Amino acid sequence: MLEGLGTQVEKDVLLDKYRKPELNAVFTEEWSSLTKQLLKALPYSLTSSQLSAVSEIIWDIKRPLPMNRLLQGDVGCGKTVVAFLACMEVIGAGYQAAFMVPTELLAVQHYNHLLDLLEKMEQVDCILLNVRHVQYGLQTGEISLVIGTHSLIADKVEFSALRIAVVDEQHRFGVIQRGRFNSKLYYNSISSKTAASNSDGPLNGDVCMAPHVLAMSATPIPRSLALALFGDMSLTQITGLPPGRQPVETYIVEGNERGLERVYQMITDEVEAGGRVYLVYPVIGQSEQLPQLHAASAEFEAMSSRFESYSCGLLHGRMKSNEKDEALRRFRTGETHILLSTQVIEIGVDVPEASMMVVLNAERFGIAQLHQLRGRVGRGARKSKCVLIASTAGGLCRLKVLEKSSDGFYLANMDLLLRGPGDLLGKKQSGHLPEFPIARLEIDGNIIQEAHLAALVNMILLELLFLGNIFLFKLYMNVMDEKVLGMSPDLQKFPDLKAELSMRQPLCLLGD
């Protein structure tokens, strides 16, 4: 829309129209009726940032090119409902949507949340992918939306007309997994549409189009962030948090005897004041190879004895589904005051009464994981805190980044600076690679972006000259001149350009 306007004044008028919350109705004008129904079914109003994000995604979905977009927003900012609305837009057009999450807990939470919303609107088939008969419904197109874990990338799962694939918490998936997910959906969607291409149905012309991909994360891993900033992935940000979210105080503690005693006293004070505490461990059982790591199961008895006046619970990935549900139920209802867990609670667990998060051997976790874990508290009325315990003094440096900021995108940028971008065309997700012997993506990003734009303009001009299309060449140059003059008619905003032009002689009529 901005590219269709001539001057900066016209662009500012359009931008002001979108920035004002009272004019948010402009976002929904082009949405499908099904998407609008889900919007009305929400028990709350979307923020202007959420509406803007949905509009960007829907605009991309309607283009005849596959979308590859990263949706970034802090923990609790409302990314999930944005993705749900995008799925409704696709379903309203007669296609299918897939929603892949890293854990069963989160899949169940999304499934139940969406079912509650769908009860208030027209029927949309939403199935939790954990039974064999679902595969047939996806192949035939009877199921419009599927929510699942890694089972979605199994070879036996095929889709009839998949148009969008949402990858929630993308930092929990590896490069190979996400690549296999994308290519698998591409080939399956093609094979399943082959028959339809021979008819006059609505899928004609869409056979060779890959599905749209929407990746979501509060703190993208460095490789994804680098792709979003400098590669082939578009970036959408949700700024701010919904009203009522409490800021979380973060403490970095060295895991020696004195530091642990200090943390245990903080836990006692928090529980006595009526709060509930998460104790997160890096492993389930004691490891012979890594004896310095705290283990959830191994320390359960010791923690129960230390906090004998309070009830302790245990939750980890090896427990059966009903055991996990019972452990969470007891923690939600207050029967359990201190929950010992692994990173299984990183996503998909919402207990507003939880007010303290303690992570042992915190240096063993990534910055994205720690930011997600911190987001499990601060969801209620109580003031919350997060304590990160490092095994050694050397592990404190990287954790200090989390103490300074709770901005997920800032943390992702710092992670990019600390770890490097990885291999943008390969499997490595971190490290400083030798493709750029002088520039560094994480440091020289602005210069690289400007160079990329300049190279693109020159490529277009050279292509026009090569084709002998002098008319389009001159037209393109005029458009570029109009953009510059539209932004600054007297060239005051471009002093270097003005100085350069002032030193040149006017061209003669023949162009010599």
Coordinates of C-alpha atoms in Angstrom, one line a residue:
M1 CA 0.0 0.0 0.0
L2 CA 2.8 2.4 0.8
E3 CA 4.6 1.6 -2.5
G4 CA 1.5 2.8 -4.3
L5 CA 1.7 6.3 -2.8
G6 CA 3.9 9.0 -4.3
T7 CA 5.1 11.3 -1.5
Q8 CA 6.1 10.9 2.1
V9 CA 3.1 13.1 3.2
E10 CA 0.7 10.6 1.7
K11 CA 2.5 7.7 3.4
D12 CA 2.4 9.4 6.8
V13 CA -1.4 9.9 6.4
L14 CA -1.8 6.2 5.8
L15 CA 0.5 5.2 8.6
D16 CA -1.3 7.4 11.0
K17 CA -4.5 5.8 10.0
Y18 CA -3.1 2.4 11.0
R19 CA -1.4 3.6 14.2
K20 CA -4.6 5.0 15.8
P21 CA -6.4 2.4 17.9
E22 CA -9.8 3.9 17.2
L23 CA -9.4 3.1 13.5
N24 CA -8.5 -0.5 14.1
A25 CA -11.5 -1.6 12.0
V26 CA -9.4 -0.9 8.9
F27 CA -7.4 -4.0 9.6
T28 CA -10.4 -6.4 9.4
E29 CA -12.0 -5.1 6.2
E30 CA -10.3 -7.7 3.9
W31 CA -10.6 -10.6 6.3
S32 CA -12.7 -13.7 5.5
S33 CA -16.1 -14.1 7.3
L34 CA -14.7 -17.1 9.2
T35 CA -11.8 -15.1 10.5
K36 CA -14.1 -12.3 11.6
Q37 CA -16.3 -14.8 13.4
L38 CA -13.3 -16.0 15.4
L39 CA -12.4 -12.4 16.2
K40 CA -15.9 -11.8 17.6
A41 CA -15.7 -15.0 19.6
L42 CA -12.6 -13.9 21.5
P43 CA -13.4 -12.9 25.1
Y44 CA -11.1 -9.9 24.8
S45 CA -10.1 -7.3 22.3
L46 CA -6.8 -7.6 20.4
T47 CA -4.2 -5.0 20.8
S48 CA -3.3 -2.7 17.9
S49 CA 0.0 -4.6 17.6
Q50 CA -1.8 -7.9 17.3
L51 CA -4.2 -6.6 14.7
S52 CA -1.3 -5.2 12.7
A53 CA 0.4 -8.6 12.9
V54 CA -2.7 -10.5 11.7
S55 CA -3.1 -8.1 8.8
E56 CA 0.5 -8.5 7.7
I57 CA 0.2 -12.3 7.8
I58 CA -3.2 -12.4 6.0
W59 CA -1.9 -10.0 3.3
D60 CA 1.0 -12.4 2.8
I61 CA -1.4 -15.5 2.7
K62 CA -3.4 -13.9 -0.1
R63 CA -0.4 -13.4 -2.4
P64 CA 0.3 -16.1 -5.0
L65 CA 3.7 -16.8 -3.4
P66 CA 4.5 -19.1 -0.3
M67 CA 5.0 -17.1 2.9
N68 CA 8.0 -17.7 5.1
R69 CA 7.4 -15.5 8.1
L70 CA 8.8 -15.3 11.7
L71 CA 6.3 -14.0 14.2
Q72 CA 8.2 -12.6 17.2
G73 CA 6.7 -11.4 20.4
D74 CA 7.4 -11.6 24.1
V75 CA 6.1 -14.4 26.3
G76 CA 2.4 -13.9 26.8
C77 CA 1.9 -11.2 24.1
G78 CA -0.7 -13.2 22.3
K79 CA 1.1 -14.9 19.4
T80 CA -1.1 -18.0 19.5
V81 CA -4.4 -16.2 18.8
V82 CA -2.7 -14.3 15.9
A83 CA -1.8 -17.7 14.4
F84 CA -5.3 -19.1 15.0
L85 CA -6.8 -16.1 13.0
A86 CA -4.3 -16.8 10.2
C87 CA -5.4 -20.5 10.1
M88 CA -9.1 -19.4 10.0
E89 CA -8.3 -17.2 6.9
V90 CA -6.9 -20.3 5.1
I91 CA -9.7 -22.6 6.2
G92 CA -12.3 -20.0 5.1
A93 CA -10.8 -20.2 1.6
G94 CA -11.3 -24.0 1.5
Y95 CA -7.8 -25.2 2.5
Q96 CA -6.2 -26.9 5.5
A97 CA -4.0 -25.7 8.3
A98 CA -1.4 -27.5 10.4
F99 CA -0.2 -26.3 13.8
M100 CA 2.9 -28.0 15.1
V101 CA 4.1 -27.6 18.7
P102 CA 7.0 -29.2 20.5
T103 CA 5.2 -30.8 23.5
E104 CA 2.0 -32.8 24.1
L105 CA 1.1 -30.4 26.9
L106 CA 1.1 -27.4 24.6
A107 CA -0.8 -29.3 21.9
V108 CA -3.6 -30.2 24.4
Q109 CA -3.7 -26.6 25.7
H110 CA -4.0 -25.2 22.2
Y111 CA -6.6 -27.8 21.3
N112 CA -8.8 -27.1 24.3
H113 CA -8.4 -23.3 23.9
L114 CA -9.4 -23.4 20.2
L115 CA -12.4 -25.8 20.9
D116 CA -13.7 -23.3 23.4
L117 CA -13.6 -20.6 20.8
L118 CA -15.1 -22.7 18.0
E119 CA -18.1 -23.5 20.2
K120 CA -19.2 -19.9 19.7
M121 CA -19.0 -19.9 15.9
E122 CA -19.6 -22.2 12.9
Q123 CA -18.3 -25.7 13.0
V124 CA -14.6 -26.2 12.2
D125 CA -13.1 -29.7 12.5
C126 CA -10.2 -29.5 15.0
I127 CA -8.5 -32.8 15.9
L128 CA -5.6 -33.5 18.2
L129 CA -3.3 -35.8 16.2
N130 CA -2.8 -38.8 18.4
V131 CA -4.9 -41.5 16.7
R132 CA -4.6 -43.4 13.4
H133 CA -8.0 -42.5 12.0
V134 CA -7.1 -38.8 11.8
Q135 CA -4.7 -39.6 9.0
Y136 CA -7.6 -40.5 6.7
G137 CA -9.4 -37.3 7.5
L138 CA -6.4 -35.2 6.6
Q139 CA -5.9 -37.1 3.3
T140 CA -9.6 -36.7 2.3
G141 CA -9.8 -33.1 3.5
E142 CA -12.5 -33.8 6.1
I143 CA -10.3 -32.2 8.7
S144 CA -9.6 -28.5 8.2
L145 CA -7.2 -27.9 11.1
V146 CA -4.8 -30.3 12.9
I147 CA -2.8 -29.6 16.0
G148 CA 0.1 -32.0 16.8
T149 CA 3.7 -32.5 17.9
H150 CA 6.5 -34.1 15.9
S151 CA 3.9 -36.6 14.6
L152 CA 3.0 -34.1 12.0
I153 CA 6.3 -34.7 10.2
A154 CA 5.9 -38.4 10.0
D155 CA 6.0 -39.9 6.5
K156 CA 2.5 -41.5 6.9
V157 CA 0.8 -38.1 7.5
E158 CA -0.5 -36.5 4.3
F159 CA -2.7 -33.6 3.6
S160 CA -5.4 -33.0 1.0
A161 CA -4.9 -29.2 0.5
L162 CA -2.5 -27.8 3.1
R163 CA -2.0 -24.1 2.7
I164 CA -0.4 -23.0 6.0
A165 CA 1.9 -24.6 8.5
V166 CA 2.4 -23.0 11.9
V167 CA 5.5 -23.9 13.8
D168 CA 5.0 -22.8 17.4
E169 CA 8.1 -22.2 19.7
Q170 CA 10.3 -22.7 16.6
H171 CA 13.5 -22.5 18.8
R172 CA 12.6 -26.0 20.1
F173 CA 12.9 -27.5 16.6
G174 CA 16.2 -28.2 14.9
V175 CA 17.1 -27.2 11.4
I176 CA 16.6 -30.7 10.0
Q177 CA 13.2 -31.0 11.6
R178 CA 11.9 -27.7 10.3
G179 CA 13.4 -28.4 6.9
R180 CA 11.8 -31.9 6.7
F181 CA 8.5 -30.4 7.9
N182 CA 8.6 -27.8 5.1
S183 CA 9.7 -30.1 2.3
K184 CA 7.4 -32.9 3.4
L185 CA 4.4 -30.7 3.4
Y186 CA 5.4 -29.3 0.0
Y187 CA 5.7 -32.7 -1.7
N188 CA 2.7 -34.1 0.1
S189 CA 0.5 -31.2 -0.9
I190 CA 1.7 -31.5 -4.5
S191 CA 1.0 -35.3 -4.6
S192 CA -2.4 -34.9 -3.0
K193 CA -3.4 -32.2 -5.4
T194 CA -2.4 -34.0 -8.6
A195 CA -5.8 -35.5 -9.1
A196 CA -7.5 -32.1 -8.5
S197 CA -5.3 -30.5 -11.1
N198 CA -7.1 -32.5 -13.8
S199 CA -10.5 -31.1 -12.8
D200 CA -12.1 -27.7 -12.8
G201 CA -12.1 -27.4 -9.0
P202 CA -10.9 -24.5 -7.0
L203 CA -7.4 -26.0 -6.5
N204 CA -6.4 -25.5 -10.1
G205 CA -3.3 -23.4 -10.5
D206 CA -2.3 -24.0 -6.9
V207 CA -0.7 -27.4 -7.4
C208 CA 2.9 -26.2 -7.5
M209 CA 2.7 -23.8 -4.6
A210 CA 4.3 -24.7 -1.3
P211 CA 2.4 -24.1 1.9
H212 CA 2.8 -20.8 3.8
V213 CA 5.1 -21.2 6.8
L214 CA 4.6 -19.2 10.0
A215 CA 7.2 -19.7 12.7
M216 CA 6.7 -18.3 16.2
S217 CA 9.0 -17.6 19.1
A218 CA 9.6 -15.2 21.9
T219 CA 13.3 -15.4 21.4
P220 CA 14.3 -16.8 18.0
I221 CA 17.5 -18.8 17.8
P222 CA 20.4 -17.0 16.2
R223 CA 20.1 -18.8 12.8
S224 CA 16.4 -17.9 12.5
L225 CA 17.0 -14.3 13.6
A226 CA 19.7 -14.0 11.0
L227 CA 17.5 -15.4 8.3
A228 CA 14.7 -12.9 9.4
L229 CA 17.0 -9.9 9.3
F230 CA 19.2 -10.8 6.3
G231 CA 17.7 -13.8 4.5
D232 CA 14.5 -15.0 3.0
M233 CA 12.3 -14.9 6.1
S234 CA 9.9 -12.0 6.7
L235 CA 9.6 -10.6 10.2
T236 CA 6.5 -9.6 12.1
Q237 CA 6.7 -8.3 15.7
I238 CA 4.1 -8.0 18.4
T239 CA 5.2 -5.2 20.7
G240 CA 4.0 -4.8 24.3
L241 CA 2.1 -7.1 26.6
P242 CA -1.6 -7.4 27.4
P243 CA -2.8 -5.3 30.4
G244 CA -2.3 -6.9 33.8
R245 CA 1.1 -8.7 33.2
Q246 CA 3.5 -8.2 36.1
P247 CA 7.2 -7.5 35.5
V248 CA 9.4 -10.4 36.7
E249 CA 12.6 -9.6 38.8
T250 CA 15.5 -11.7 37.7
Y251 CA 18.4 -12.8 40.0
I252 CA 21.7 -14.5 39.0
V253 CA 23.2 -16.6 41.7
E254 CA 26.3 -18.7 41.8
G255 CA 25.5 -22.3 42.8
N256 CA 27.9 -22.7 45.7
E257 CA 26.8 -23.6 49.2
R258 CA 26.2 -20.0 50.2
G259 CA 24.2 -19.2 47.1
L260 CA 22.0 -22.3 47.4
E261 CA 21.2 -21.5 51.0
R262 CA 20.2 -18.0 49.9
V263 CA 17.9 -19.4 47.2
Y264 CA 16.3 -21.9 49.6
Q265 CA 15.5 -19.1 52.0
M266 CA 13.9 -17.1 49.2
I267 CA 11.7 -20.2 48.4
T268 CA 10.6 -20.5 52.0
D269 CA 9.7 -16.8 52.2
E270 CA 7.8 -17.0 48.9
V271 CA 5.7 -20.1 50.0
E272 CA 5.0 -18.6 53.4
A273 CA 3.7 -15.5 51.7
G274 CA 1.2 -17.7 49.7
G275 CA 3.1 -18.1 46.5
R276 CA 4.0 -21.2 44.5
V277 CA 7.4 -22.2 43.2
Y278 CA 8.8 -24.0 40.2
L279 CA 12.2 -25.8 40.7
V280 CA 13.5 -26.6 37.2
Y281 CA 16.3 -29.1 36.7
P282 CA 18.4 -29.8 33.5
V283 CA 18.0 -33.6 33.7
I284 CA 15.6 -36.2 35.2
G285 CA 18.0 -38.7 36.7
Q286 CA 21.6 -38.4 38.0
S287 CA 24.1 -38.7 35.2
E288 CA 27.4 -40.6 35.6
Q289 CA 29.0 -38.6 32.7
L290 CA 27.8 -35.2 34.2
P291 CA 27.7 -35.7 38.0
Q292 CA 27.7 -32.0 38.7
L293 CA 24.2 -31.6 37.3
H294 CA 21.2 -31.4 39.6
A295 CA 18.5 -34.1 38.8
A296 CA 14.8 -33.7 39.4
S297 CA 14.0 -37.3 40.5
A298 CA 17.3 -37.7 42.4
E299 CA 16.7 -34.6 44.5
F300 CA 12.9 -35.0 45.1
E301 CA 13.3 -36.7 48.4
A302 CA 15.9 -34.2 49.6
M303 CA 13.8 -31.3 48.6
S304 CA 10.7 -32.8 50.3
S305 CA 12.7 -33.2 53.5
R306 CA 14.1 -29.7 53.4
F307 CA 10.6 -28.2 52.8
E308 CA 8.8 -30.7 55.0
S309 CA 6.2 -28.1 56.0
Y310 CA 5.1 -27.8 52.4
S311 CA 4.0 -30.2 49.7
C312 CA 6.4 -30.9 46.9
G313 CA 5.5 -32.4 43.5
L314 CA 7.4 -33.9 40.6
L315 CA 6.9 -33.5 36.8
H316 CA 9.0 -34.7 33.9
G317 CA 8.8 -36.1 30.4
R318 CA 9.0 -39.7 31.3
M319 CA 5.8 -39.7 33.3
K320 CA 2.6 -41.0 31.8
S321 CA 0.1 -38.4 30.5
N322 CA -2.4 -39.0 33.4
E323 CA 0.5 -38.6 35.9
K324 CA 1.5 -35.3 34.3
D325 CA -2.1 -34.0 34.4
E326 CA -2.4 -35.0 38.1
A327 CA 0.9 -33.2 39.0
L328 CA -0.2 -30.1 37.2
R329 CA -3.7 -30.2 38.7
R330 CA -2.3 -30.4 42.2
F331 CA 0.0 -27.5 41.6
R332 CA -2.8 -25.4 40.0
T333 CA -5.2 -26.0 42.9
G334 CA -2.6 -25.3 45.6
E335 CA -2.2 -28.8 46.9
T336 CA 1.4 -28.7 45.8
H337 CA 3.4 -25.7 46.8
I338 CA 6.8 -26.5 45.2
L339 CA 6.9 -28.3 41.8
L340 CA 10.2 -30.0 40.8
S341 CA 10.3 -30.3 37.1
T342 CA 12.4 -30.4 34.0
Q343 CA 12.1 -28.0 31.0
V344 CA 8.8 -29.8 30.1
I345 CA 7.1 -26.8 31.7
E346 CA 8.9 -24.4 29.5
I347 CA 5.8 -24.0 27.3
G348 CA 2.2 -24.9 27.6
V349 CA 1.8 -24.5 31.4
D350 CA -0.2 -21.5 32.7
V351 CA -0.6 -21.3 36.5
P352 CA -1.3 -17.6 37.4
E353 CA -0.7 -18.3 41.1
A354 CA 2.9 -19.4 40.4
S355 CA 5.2 -16.5 41.5
M356 CA 8.7 -17.8 41.6
M357 CA 10.9 -19.7 39.1
V358 CA 14.2 -21.3 40.2
V359 CA 16.4 -22.8 37.4
L360 CA 19.4 -25.0 38.6
N361 CA 22.5 -25.4 36.3
A362 CA 21.0 -22.5 34.3
E363 CA 24.1 -22.3 32.1
R364 CA 23.0 -25.6 30.6
F365 CA 19.9 -23.9 29.1
G366 CA 19.8 -21.6 26.0
I367 CA 18.8 -18.0 26.4
A368 CA 15.5 -18.7 24.6
Q369 CA 14.7 -21.5 27.0
L370 CA 15.4 -19.4 30.1
H371 CA 13.3 -16.6 28.8
Q372 CA 10.4 -19.0 28.2
L373 CA 10.8 -20.5 31.7
R374 CA 10.8 -17.0 33.2
G375 CA 7.5 -16.4 31.3
R376 CA 5.8 -19.1 33.4
V377 CA 5.6 -16.7 36.3
G378 CA 4.3 -13.2 36.5
R379 CA 0.9 -14.2 35.1
G380 CA -1.1 -13.4 38.2
A381 CA -1.5 -10.5 40.6
R382 CA 1.5 -11.4 42.8
K383 CA 4.9 -9.8 42.2
S384 CA 7.1 -12.6 40.7
K385 CA 10.8 -13.4 40.6
C386 CA 13.1 -15.7 38.6
V387 CA 16.3 -17.1 40.1
L388 CA 19.0 -18.5 37.7
I389 CA 21.6 -20.6 39.5
A390 CA 24.9 -21.1 37.7
S391 CA 27.2 -24.0 38.5
T392 CA 30.4 -21.9 38.4
A393 CA 31.3 -18.3 38.4
G394 CA 32.3 -18.6 34.7
G395 CA 28.7 -19.3 33.8
L396 CA 27.4 -16.1 35.3
C397 CA 28.5 -13.8 32.4
R398 CA 26.0 -15.1 29.7
L399 CA 23.2 -15.2 32.3
K400 CA 23.7 -11.5 33.1
V401 CA 22.0 -10.7 29.8
L402 CA 18.7 -12.0 31.2
E403 CA 19.1 -10.0 34.4
K404 CA 19.4 -6.8 32.3
S405 CA 16.4 -7.3 30.0
S406 CA 13.1 -9.0 29.6
D407 CA 12.8 -8.0 25.9
G408 CA 12.8 -11.2 23.9
F409 CA 14.0 -9.6 20.7
Y410 CA 16.9 -7.9 22.5
L411 CA 17.8 -11.3 24.1
A412 CA 17.7 -12.9 20.6
N413 CA 20.0 -10.2 19.3
M414 CA 22.4 -10.8 22.2
D415 CA 22.2 -14.5 21.6
L416 CA 23.1 -13.8 17.9
L417 CA 26.1 -11.7 19.1
L418 CA 27.3 -14.3 21.6
R419 CA 26.7 -17.5 19.5
G420 CA 26.9 -16.3 15.9
P421 CA 24.4 -16.8 13.2
G422 CA 25.3 -20.3 12.3
D423 CA 25.1 -21.7 8.7
L424 CA 22.2 -20.0 6.9
L425 CA 22.2 -22.7 4.2
G426 CA 23.2 -25.6 6.4
K427 CA 22.4 -27.3 9.6
K428 CA 24.6 -25.5 12.1
Q429 CA 22.5 -23.2 14.3
S430 CA 25.4 -21.2 15.9
G431 CA 29.0 -20.2 15.4
H432 CA 30.9 -17.6 13.4
L433 CA 31.5 -19.0 10.0
P434 CA 34.1 -17.9 7.5
E435 CA 31.7 -16.9 4.6
F436 CA 32.2 -13.3 5.5
P437 CA 36.0 -12.7 6.2
I438 CA 35.4 -9.0 7.0
A439 CA 31.8 -8.3 7.8
R440 CA 29.8 -10.0 10.7
L441 CA 26.0 -10.4 10.4
E442 CA 25.4 -9.7 14.0
I443 CA 27.6 -6.5 14.0
D444 CA 27.4 -5.1 10.5
G445 CA 23.8 -5.8 9.9
N446 CA 22.8 -2.2 8.8
I447 CA 25.7 -2.0 6.3
I448 CA 24.8 -5.4 4.8
Q449 CA 21.2 -4.5 4.4
E450 CA 22.1 -1.2 2.6
A451 CA 24.5 -3.1 0.4
H452 CA 21.8 -5.7 -0.4
L453 CA 19.4 -3.0 -1.4
A454 CA 22.0 -1.2 -3.6
A455 CA 22.9 -4.5 -5.3
L456 CA 19.3 -5.2 -6.0
V457 CA 18.7 -1.8 -7.6
N458 CA 21.9 -2.2 -9.8
M459 CA 20.8 -5.7 -10.8
I460 CA 17.4 -4.4 -12.0
L461 CA 19.1 -1.6 -13.9
L462 CA 21.6 -3.9 -15.6
E463 CA 18.9 -6.3 -16.5
L464 CA 16.8 -3.5 -18.2
L465 CA 19.9 -2.3 -20.1
F466 CA 20.8 -5.9 -21.2
L467 CA 17.2 -6.4 -22.5
G468 CA 17.5 -3.1 -24.4
N469 CA 14.5 -1.6 -22.7
I470 CA 15.6 2.0 -22.4
F471 CA 12.1 3.2 -21.7
L472 CA 11.7 1.1 -18.6
F473 CA 15.3 1.9 -17.6
K474 CA 14.5 5.7 -17.6
L475 CA 11.1 5.1 -16.0
Y476 CA 12.7 3.2 -13.1
M477 CA 15.3 5.9 -12.7
N478 CA 12.6 8.5 -12.6
V479 CA 10.7 6.5 -10.0
M480 CA 13.8 6.4 -7.8
D481 CA 14.3 10.1 -8.2
E482 CA 10.7 10.8 -7.3
K483 CA 11.0 8.7 -4.1
V484 CA 14.1 10.7 -3.1
L485 CA 12.5 14.1 -3.9
G486 CA 9.2 13.0 -2.3
M487 CA 11.1 12.4 1.0
S488 CA 13.2 15.6 0.7
P489 CA 12.5 18.0 -2.1
D490 CA 15.5 20.2 -1.3
L491 CA 17.7 17.1 -0.6
Q492 CA 18.4 18.4 3.0
K493 CA 17.9 14.8 4.2
F494 CA 20.6 13.6 1.8
P495 CA 23.6 16.0 2.3
D496 CA 26.1 13.6 0.6
L497 CA 23.9 13.3 -2.5
K498 CA 23.3 17.1 -2.6
A499 CA 27.1 17.8 -2.3
E500 CA 27.9 15.2 -5.1
L501 CA 25.3 16.7 -7.5
S502 CA 26.4 20.3 -6.8
M503 CA 29.9 19.4 -8.1
R504 CA 28.6 17.9 -11.4
Q505 CA 27.8 19.8 -14.7
P506 CA 24.3 19.5 -16.1
L507 CA 23.9 16.9 -18.8
C508 CA 23.4 18.2 -22.4
L509 CA 20.3 17.2 -24.4
L510 CA 22.1 14.3 -26.1
G511 CA 23.1 12.8 -22.8
D512 CA 26.9 13.3 -23.2

